[in-house]
């Protein structure tokens, strides 16, 4: 095996605050080893008030680019000289590519990651009515992805109605907002249910959602991946629904950045799932 990395290594990383929980170093580290790339991918804990200084400094130091995670995705958008359409529509960038003259290109690959994971896990993407729970940044990316895959109408259910209305205003027209109290009935006739809230995540409250009105032919996708099989996915499986877990969204969203920085379009497979989330797999 080649001794890697060398003094010529291509360097990228992830900026977040905090960043210690990020699985991106494992994700990109696995791909670097797998493809024998002379590269490095490092975590950068960057406080919000230092974000611009850090990004410009790292770009000036010759990094190929950065992933950007909470709470920097919106600020990242503001620093970019160029944005892809998804980042522009979401007002948030999670992937920065640094050009030779210090120019910063921003992309948002969350919608891509969600769509690729759904396509891989759901077999056929059927279109039809989709129910999305949540109205944060993750839910917005999910809505864009569903629109690009041909789902509609989209019933958007969120605890805070005004946030759901804001998403519908920004990303409509085929988005119907549904009050949180009516979430169980919103499942009637749905082809797809997506949980894009934090409910059901380890350490967060449970998602209280009876599935009686959900057709058994529906697919259920939880973007929560810790635990890997959330109570929602377990209940959906018992109902006979096809289920898609959230880990693949994380894995697929990393592909465009890796490709741009290191020149390889990397594969998402079982080896990668084990490398990135072995702790969750054995727990499940
Ligand atoms: P992100 O940008 O990662 O999507 P976020 O903006 O904090 O994160 O969104 C979290 C989502 O989970 C929101 O839709 C939130 O609902 P509100 O908009 O009403 O805050 C939802 N959520 C979090 N805790 C919740 C709870 N206890 N009950 C219902 N929804 C909850």
CSV table of C-alpha atoms and ligand atoms in Angstrom, one decimal:
chain,number,residue,atom,x,y,z
A,1,UNK,CA,0.0,0.0,0.0
A,2,UNK,CA,1.2,3.5,-0.9
A,3,UNK,CA,2.2,5.8,2.0
A,4,UNK,CA,-0.5,8.4,2.0
A,5,UNK,CA,-0.9,11.3,2.4
A,6,UNK,CA,2.2,12.9,0.9
A,7,UNK,CA,3.2,16.6,0.9
A,8,UNK,CA,1.2,17.0,-2.2
A,9,UNK,CA,-2.0,15.7,-0.7
A,10,UNK,CA,-5.3,17.4,-1.6
A,11,UNK,CA,-6.9,18.7,1.6
A,12,UNK,CA,-10.5,19.3,2.3
A,13,UNK,CA,-12.6,19.1,5.5
A,14,UNK,CA,-15.8,20.0,7.3
A,15,UNK,CA,-16.5,23.2,9.3
A,16,UNK,CA,-19.1,23.1,12.0
A,17,UNK,CA,-19.7,24.3,15.6
A,18,UNK,CA,-19.5,21.9,17.2
A,19,UNK,CA,-18.0,19.5,14.7
A,20,UNK,CA,-17.0,16.5,16.9
A,21,UNK,CA,-20.2,14.7,16.1
A,22,UNK,CA,-19.8,14.9,12.3
A,23,UNK,CA,-19.4,11.6,10.5
A,24,UNK,CA,-18.0,13.3,7.4
A,25,UNK,CA,-14.4,12.6,8.3
A,26,UNK,CA,-15.1,8.9,8.5
A,27,UNK,CA,-17.1,9.1,5.2
A,28,UNK,CA,-14.4,10.9,3.2
A,29,UNK,CA,-11.6,9.1,5.0
A,30,UNK,CA,-13.1,5.8,3.9
A,31,UNK,CA,-13.3,6.9,0.3
A,32,UNK,CA,-9.8,8.3,0.3
A,33,UNK,CA,-8.4,5.0,1.5
A,34,UNK,CA,-10.6,3.0,-0.8
A,35,UNK,CA,-9.6,4.8,-3.9
A,36,UNK,CA,-6.0,5.3,-2.9
A,37,UNK,CA,-6.3,9.1,-3.2
A,38,UNK,CA,-3.4,11.2,-2.0
A,39,UNK,CA,-5.7,13.4,0.2
A,40,UNK,CA,-6.7,14.4,3.6
A,41,UNK,CA,-10.1,15.3,5.1
A,42,UNK,CA,-10.2,17.0,8.5
A,43,UNK,CA,-12.7,18.4,11.0
A,44,UNK,CA,-12.6,22.1,11.6
A,45,UNK,CA,-14.4,23.4,14.7
A,46,UNK,CA,-15.3,27.0,13.7
A,47,UNK,CA,-17.3,29.4,15.9
A,48,UNK,CA,-19.9,31.4,14.0
A,49,UNK,CA,-18.1,34.7,14.5
A,50,UNK,CA,-15.0,33.2,13.0
A,51,UNK,CA,-16.7,31.5,10.0
A,52,UNK,CA,-15.8,34.0,7.3
A,53,UNK,CA,-12.2,34.4,8.5
A,54,UNK,CA,-11.7,30.6,8.7
A,55,UNK,CA,-13.2,29.9,5.3
A,56,UNK,CA,-11.1,32.6,3.6
A,57,UNK,CA,-8.0,31.5,5.5
A,58,UNK,CA,-8.5,27.9,4.5
A,59,UNK,CA,-9.2,28.8,0.9
A,60,UNK,CA,-6.0,30.9,1.0
A,61,UNK,CA,-4.0,28.1,2.4
A,62,UNK,CA,-4.8,25.9,-0.6
A,63,UNK,CA,-7.6,23.7,0.6
A,64,UNK,CA,-9.7,22.2,-2.2
A,65,UNK,CA,-12.9,23.0,-0.3
A,66,UNK,CA,-15.1,22.3,2.7
A,67,UNK,CA,-18.3,20.7,3.8
A,68,UNK,CA,-20.3,23.1,5.9
A,69,UNK,CA,-22.6,21.9,8.6
A,70,UNK,CA,-24.7,23.4,11.5
A,71,UNK,CA,-24.8,26.3,12.1
A,72,UNK,CA,-22.9,27.6,9.1
A,73,UNK,CA,-25.0,26.6,6.0
A,74,UNK,CA,-26.7,29.9,5.6
A,75,UNK,CA,-23.6,32.0,6.2
A,76,UNK,CA,-21.7,29.9,3.7
A,77,UNK,CA,-24.2,30.9,1.1
A,78,UNK,CA,-23.4,34.5,1.6
A,79,UNK,CA,-19.7,34.0,1.1
A,80,UNK,CA,-20.0,32.3,-2.3
A,81,UNK,CA,-19.1,33.9,-5.6
A,82,UNK,CA,-21.2,31.3,-7.4
A,83,UNK,CA,-24.1,29.1,-6.2
A,84,UNK,CA,-25.8,26.1,-7.7
A,85,UNK,CA,-29.6,26.3,-8.1
A,86,UNK,CA,-30.3,24.2,-5.1
A,87,UNK,CA,-28.2,26.3,-2.8
A,88,UNK,CA,-29.8,29.4,-4.2
A,89,UNK,CA,-33.3,28.1,-3.7
A,90,UNK,CA,-32.6,26.8,-0.2
A,91,UNK,CA,-30.5,29.8,0.9
A,92,UNK,CA,-28.0,27.3,2.3
A,93,UNK,CA,-24.8,25.7,1.1
A,94,UNK,CA,-23.2,22.5,2.5
A,95,UNK,CA,-20.4,22.0,0.0
A,96,UNK,CA,-17.8,24.7,-0.9
A,97,UNK,CA,-15.3,24.3,-3.8
A,98,UNK,CA,-12.4,26.7,-3.7
A,99,UNK,CA,-11.0,28.0,-7.0
A,100,UNK,CA,-7.3,28.9,-7.6
A,101,UNK,CA,-7.9,32.6,-7.3
A,102,UNK,CA,-9.9,32.3,-4.1
A,103,UNK,CA,-13.3,32.2,-5.7
A,104,UNK,CA,-15.8,30.1,-3.8
A,105,UNK,CA,-18.4,28.0,-5.4
A,106,UNK,CA,-21.3,26.8,-3.2
A,107,UNK,CA,-23.5,23.9,-3.7
A,108,UNK,CA,-26.2,22.2,-1.7
A,109,UNK,CA,-26.1,18.5,-2.0
A,110,UNK,CA,-28.7,17.6,0.6
A,111,UNK,CA,-31.5,17.3,-1.9
A,112,UNK,CA,-29.3,15.2,-4.2
A,113,UNK,CA,-28.4,13.0,-1.2
A,114,UNK,CA,-32.0,12.5,-0.2
A,115,UNK,CA,-33.1,11.7,-3.8
A,116,UNK,CA,-30.3,9.2,-4.4
A,117,UNK,CA,-31.0,7.4,-1.1
A,118,UNK,CA,-34.7,7.2,-1.9
A,119,UNK,CA,-34.1,5.9,-5.4
A,120,UNK,CA,-31.6,3.3,-4.0
A,121,UNK,CA,-33.9,2.2,-1.1
A,122,UNK,CA,-37.4,2.5,-2.6
A,123,UNK,CA,-36.8,0.4,-5.7
A,124,UNK,CA,-39.2,2.3,-8.0
A,125,UNK,CA,-39.9,6.0,-7.4
A,126,UNK,CA,-43.6,6.1,-8.0
A,127,UNK,CA,-44.5,9.8,-7.7
A,128,UNK,CA,-47.9,10.5,-6.2
A,129,UNK,CA,-48.9,12.2,-2.9
A,130,UNK,CA,-46.0,12.7,-0.5
A,131,UNK,CA,-46.4,13.7,3.2
A,132,UNK,CA,-43.4,15.5,4.7
A,133,UNK,CA,-43.1,16.2,8.4
A,134,UNK,CA,-41.0,19.2,9.3
A,135,UNK,CA,-40.2,22.7,7.9
A,136,UNK,CA,-36.5,23.2,8.7
A,137,UNK,CA,-33.6,23.2,6.4
A,138,UNK,CA,-33.7,19.4,6.0
A,139,UNK,CA,-37.4,19.5,5.1
A,140,UNK,CA,-36.8,22.1,2.5
A,141,UNK,CA,-34.1,19.9,0.9
A,142,UNK,CA,-36.5,17.0,1.0
A,143,UNK,CA,-39.3,19.0,-0.7
A,144,UNK,CA,-37.0,20.1,-3.5
A,145,UNK,CA,-35.9,16.5,-4.1
A,146,UNK,CA,-39.4,15.2,-4.1
A,147,UNK,CA,-40.4,17.8,-6.7
A,148,UNK,CA,-37.5,16.8,-8.9
A,149,UNK,CA,-38.5,13.2,-8.6
A,150,UNK,CA,-42.1,14.0,-9.7
A,151,UNK,CA,-44.0,13.7,-6.4
A,152,UNK,CA,-47.0,15.9,-5.9
A,153,UNK,CA,-49.0,17.1,-4.2
A,154,UNK,CA,-46.8,17.4,-1.2
A,155,UNK,CA,-48.6,17.7,2.2
A,156,UNK,CA,-46.3,19.5,4.5
A,157,UNK,CA,-47.0,19.0,8.2
A,158,UNK,CA,-45.2,21.0,10.9
A,159,UNK,CA,-45.8,21.8,14.5
A,160,UNK,CA,-45.3,25.5,13.8
A,161,UNK,CA,-47.7,26.4,11.0
A,162,UNK,CA,-46.0,29.6,10.0
A,163,UNK,CA,-42.8,27.7,9.2
A,164,UNK,CA,-44.7,25.3,6.9
A,165,UNK,CA,-46.4,28.3,5.2
A,166,UNK,CA,-43.0,29.9,4.7
A,167,UNK,CA,-41.8,26.7,2.9
A,168,UNK,CA,-44.9,26.6,0.8
A,169,UNK,CA,-44.4,30.2,-0.2
A,170,UNK,CA,-40.8,29.6,-1.1
A,171,UNK,CA,-41.0,26.3,-2.8
A,172,UNK,CA,-44.7,25.9,-3.8
A,173,UNK,CA,-47.1,25.8,-5.7
A,174,UNK,CA,-48.0,22.1,-5.2
A,175,UNK,CA,-47.4,22.2,-1.4
A,176,UNK,CA,-50.4,21.9,0.9
A,177,UNK,CA,-49.8,22.7,4.5
A,178,UNK,CA,-51.5,20.6,7.1
A,179,UNK,CA,-51.9,21.4,10.9
A,180,UNK,CA,-49.7,19.3,13.2
A,181,UNK,CA,-52.9,18.0,15.0
A,182,UNK,CA,-54.1,16.6,11.7
A,183,UNK,CA,-51.0,14.7,10.8
A,184,UNK,CA,-52.4,11.2,11.2
A,185,UNK,CA,-55.3,11.9,8.7
A,186,UNK,CA,-52.8,13.4,6.2
A,187,UNK,CA,-51.4,10.0,5.5
A,188,UNK,CA,-54.6,8.9,3.7
A,189,UNK,CA,-53.7,8.0,0.1
A,190,UNK,CA,-50.1,8.8,0.5
A,191,UNK,CA,-47.5,7.1,-1.7
A,192,UNK,CA,-44.6,8.3,0.5
A,193,UNK,CA,-44.1,9.6,4.0
A,194,UNK,CA,-40.9,11.4,5.0
A,195,UNK,CA,-40.0,12.3,8.6
A,196,UNK,CA,-37.7,15.4,8.2
A,197,UNK,CA,-38.1,16.5,11.9
A,198,UNK,CA,-35.7,15.6,14.7
A,199,UNK,CA,-38.4,13.5,16.4
A,200,UNK,CA,-37.4,9.9,17.0
A,201,UNK,CA,-33.7,10.7,17.1
A,202,UNK,CA,-31.7,9.4,20.1
A,203,UNK,CA,-32.1,11.9,22.9
A,204,UNK,CA,-35.1,13.7,21.2
A,205,UNK,CA,-38.8,13.2,21.9
A,206,UNK,CA,-40.7,10.4,20.1
A,207,UNK,CA,-42.7,11.0,17.0
A,208,UNK,CA,-46.3,10.4,17.9
A,209,UNK,CA,-47.9,9.4,14.6
A,210,UNK,CA,-50.5,6.6,14.2
A,211,UNK,CA,-50.1,5.0,10.8
A,212,UNK,CA,-53.6,3.5,10.5
A,213,UNK,CA,-54.5,5.8,7.5
A,214,UNK,CA,-51.2,5.1,5.6
A,215,UNK,CA,-51.6,2.7,2.7
A,216,UNK,CA,-49.5,-0.5,3.1
A,217,UNK,CA,-48.1,0.2,-0.5
A,218,UNK,CA,-46.5,3.4,0.8
A,219,UNK,CA,-42.8,3.9,1.3
A,220,UNK,CA,-41.6,5.5,4.6
A,221,UNK,CA,-38.3,7.3,4.7
A,222,UNK,CA,-37.0,8.7,8.0
A,223,UNK,CA,-34.1,11.1,7.6
A,224,UNK,CA,-33.1,10.4,11.2
A,225,UNK,CA,-30.4,7.8,11.2
A,226,UNK,CA,-29.6,7.5,14.9
A,227,UNK,CA,-31.1,5.0,15.7
A,228,UNK,CA,-30.9,3.5,12.2
A,229,UNK,CA,-34.3,1.8,12.6
A,230,UNK,CA,-36.4,4.5,14.2
A,231,UNK,CA,-39.7,3.7,15.9
A,232,UNK,CA,-41.4,5.2,12.8
A,233,UNK,CA,-39.6,2.8,10.5
A,234,UNK,CA,-40.2,-0.2,12.7
A,235,UNK,CA,-44.0,0.6,12.8
A,236,UNK,CA,-44.0,1.1,9.0
A,237,UNK,CA,-42.3,-2.2,8.5
A,238,UNK,CA,-44.8,-4.0,10.7
A,239,UNK,CA,-47.5,-2.4,8.5
A,240,UNK,CA,-46.0,-3.9,5.4
A,241,UNK,CA,-44.6,-0.6,4.1
A,242,UNK,CA,-41.3,-0.4,2.4
A,243,UNK,CA,-38.8,1.5,4.5
A,244,UNK,CA,-35.8,3.6,3.8
A,245,UNK,CA,-33.4,4.7,6.6
A,246,UNK,CA,-31.7,8.0,6.8
A,247,UNK,CA,-28.0,7.0,6.7
A,248,UNK,CA,-27.9,6.9,2.9
A,249,UNK,CA,-28.8,10.5,2.6
A,250,UNK,CA,-25.7,11.4,4.6
A,251,UNK,CA,-23.6,9.1,2.5
A,252,UNK,CA,-24.9,10.3,-0.9
A,253,UNK,CA,-24.8,14.0,0.0
A,254,UNK,CA,-21.0,13.6,0.3
A,255,UNK,CA,-20.5,12.3,-3.2
A,256,UNK,CA,-20.5,15.6,-5.2
A,257,UNK,CA,-17.9,17.2,-2.9
A,258,UNK,CA,-15.6,14.2,-3.0
A,259,UNK,CA,-15.8,14.2,-6.7
A,260,UNK,CA,-15.1,17.9,-7.0
A,261,UNK,CA,-12.1,17.9,-4.6
A,262,UNK,CA,-10.6,14.5,-5.2
A,263,UNK,CA,-11.6,13.6,-8.8
A,264,UNK,CA,-13.5,10.3,-8.1
A,265,UNK,CA,-17.3,9.8,-8.0
A,266,UNK,CA,-17.3,7.4,-5.1
A,267,UNK,CA,-19.6,4.4,-4.4
A,268,UNK,CA,-22.1,4.1,-1.6
A,269,UNK,CA,-22.2,0.5,-0.5
A,270,UNK,CA,-22.4,-1.8,2.6
A,271,UNK,CA,-18.7,-1.3,3.4
A,272,UNK,CA,-19.2,2.4,3.6
A,273,UNK,CA,-22.2,2.1,5.8
A,274,UNK,CA,-20.2,0.0,8.2
A,275,UNK,CA,-17.2,2.4,8.1
A,276,UNK,CA,-19.4,5.4,8.8
A,277,UNK,CA,-22.0,4.0,11.1
A,278,UNK,CA,-20.8,0.6,12.3
A,279,UNK,CA,-21.9,1.6,15.9
A,280,UNK,CA,-25.5,2.1,14.7
A,281,UNK,CA,-25.6,-1.0,12.6
A,282,UNK,CA,-24.6,-3.2,15.5
A,283,UNK,CA,-27.0,-1.4,17.7
A,284,UNK,CA,-29.8,-2.1,15.3
B,1,LIG,P1,-33.1,21.3,10.3
B,1,LIG,O1,-32.6,22.5,9.7
B,1,LIG,O2,-32.0,20.3,10.6
B,1,LIG,O3,-34.2,20.7,9.6
B,1,LIG,P2,-34.7,22.7,12.4
B,1,LIG,O4,-34.8,23.9,11.6
B,1,LIG,O5,-34.3,22.8,13.8
B,1,LIG,O6,-33.6,21.6,11.8
B,1,LIG,O7,-36.0,21.8,12.2
B,1,LIG,C1,-36.4,20.8,13.1
B,1,LIG,C2,-37.8,20.3,12.7
B,1,LIG,O8,-38.2,19.4,13.7
B,1,LIG,C3,-38.8,21.4,12.7
B,1,LIG,O9,-39.8,21.1,11.7
B,1,LIG,C4,-39.4,21.3,14.1
B,1,LIG,O10,-40.7,21.9,14.2
B,1,LIG,P3,-41.0,23.5,14.4
B,1,LIG,O11,-40.7,24.1,13.1
B,1,LIG,O12,-42.3,23.5,14.9
B,1,LIG,O13,-39.9,23.8,15.5
B,1,LIG,C5,-39.5,19.9,14.3
B,1,LIG,N1,-39.5,19.5,15.7
B,1,LIG,C6,-38.6,19.6,16.6
B,1,LIG,N2,-39.0,19.2,17.9
B,1,LIG,C7,-40.3,19.0,17.7
B,1,LIG,C8,-41.4,18.5,18.6
B,1,LIG,N3,-41.2,18.3,19.9
B,1,LIG,N4,-42.6,18.4,18.1
B,1,LIG,C9,-42.9,18.6,16.8
B,1,LIG,N5,-41.9,19.0,15.9
B,1,LIG,C10,-40.7,19.2,16.3
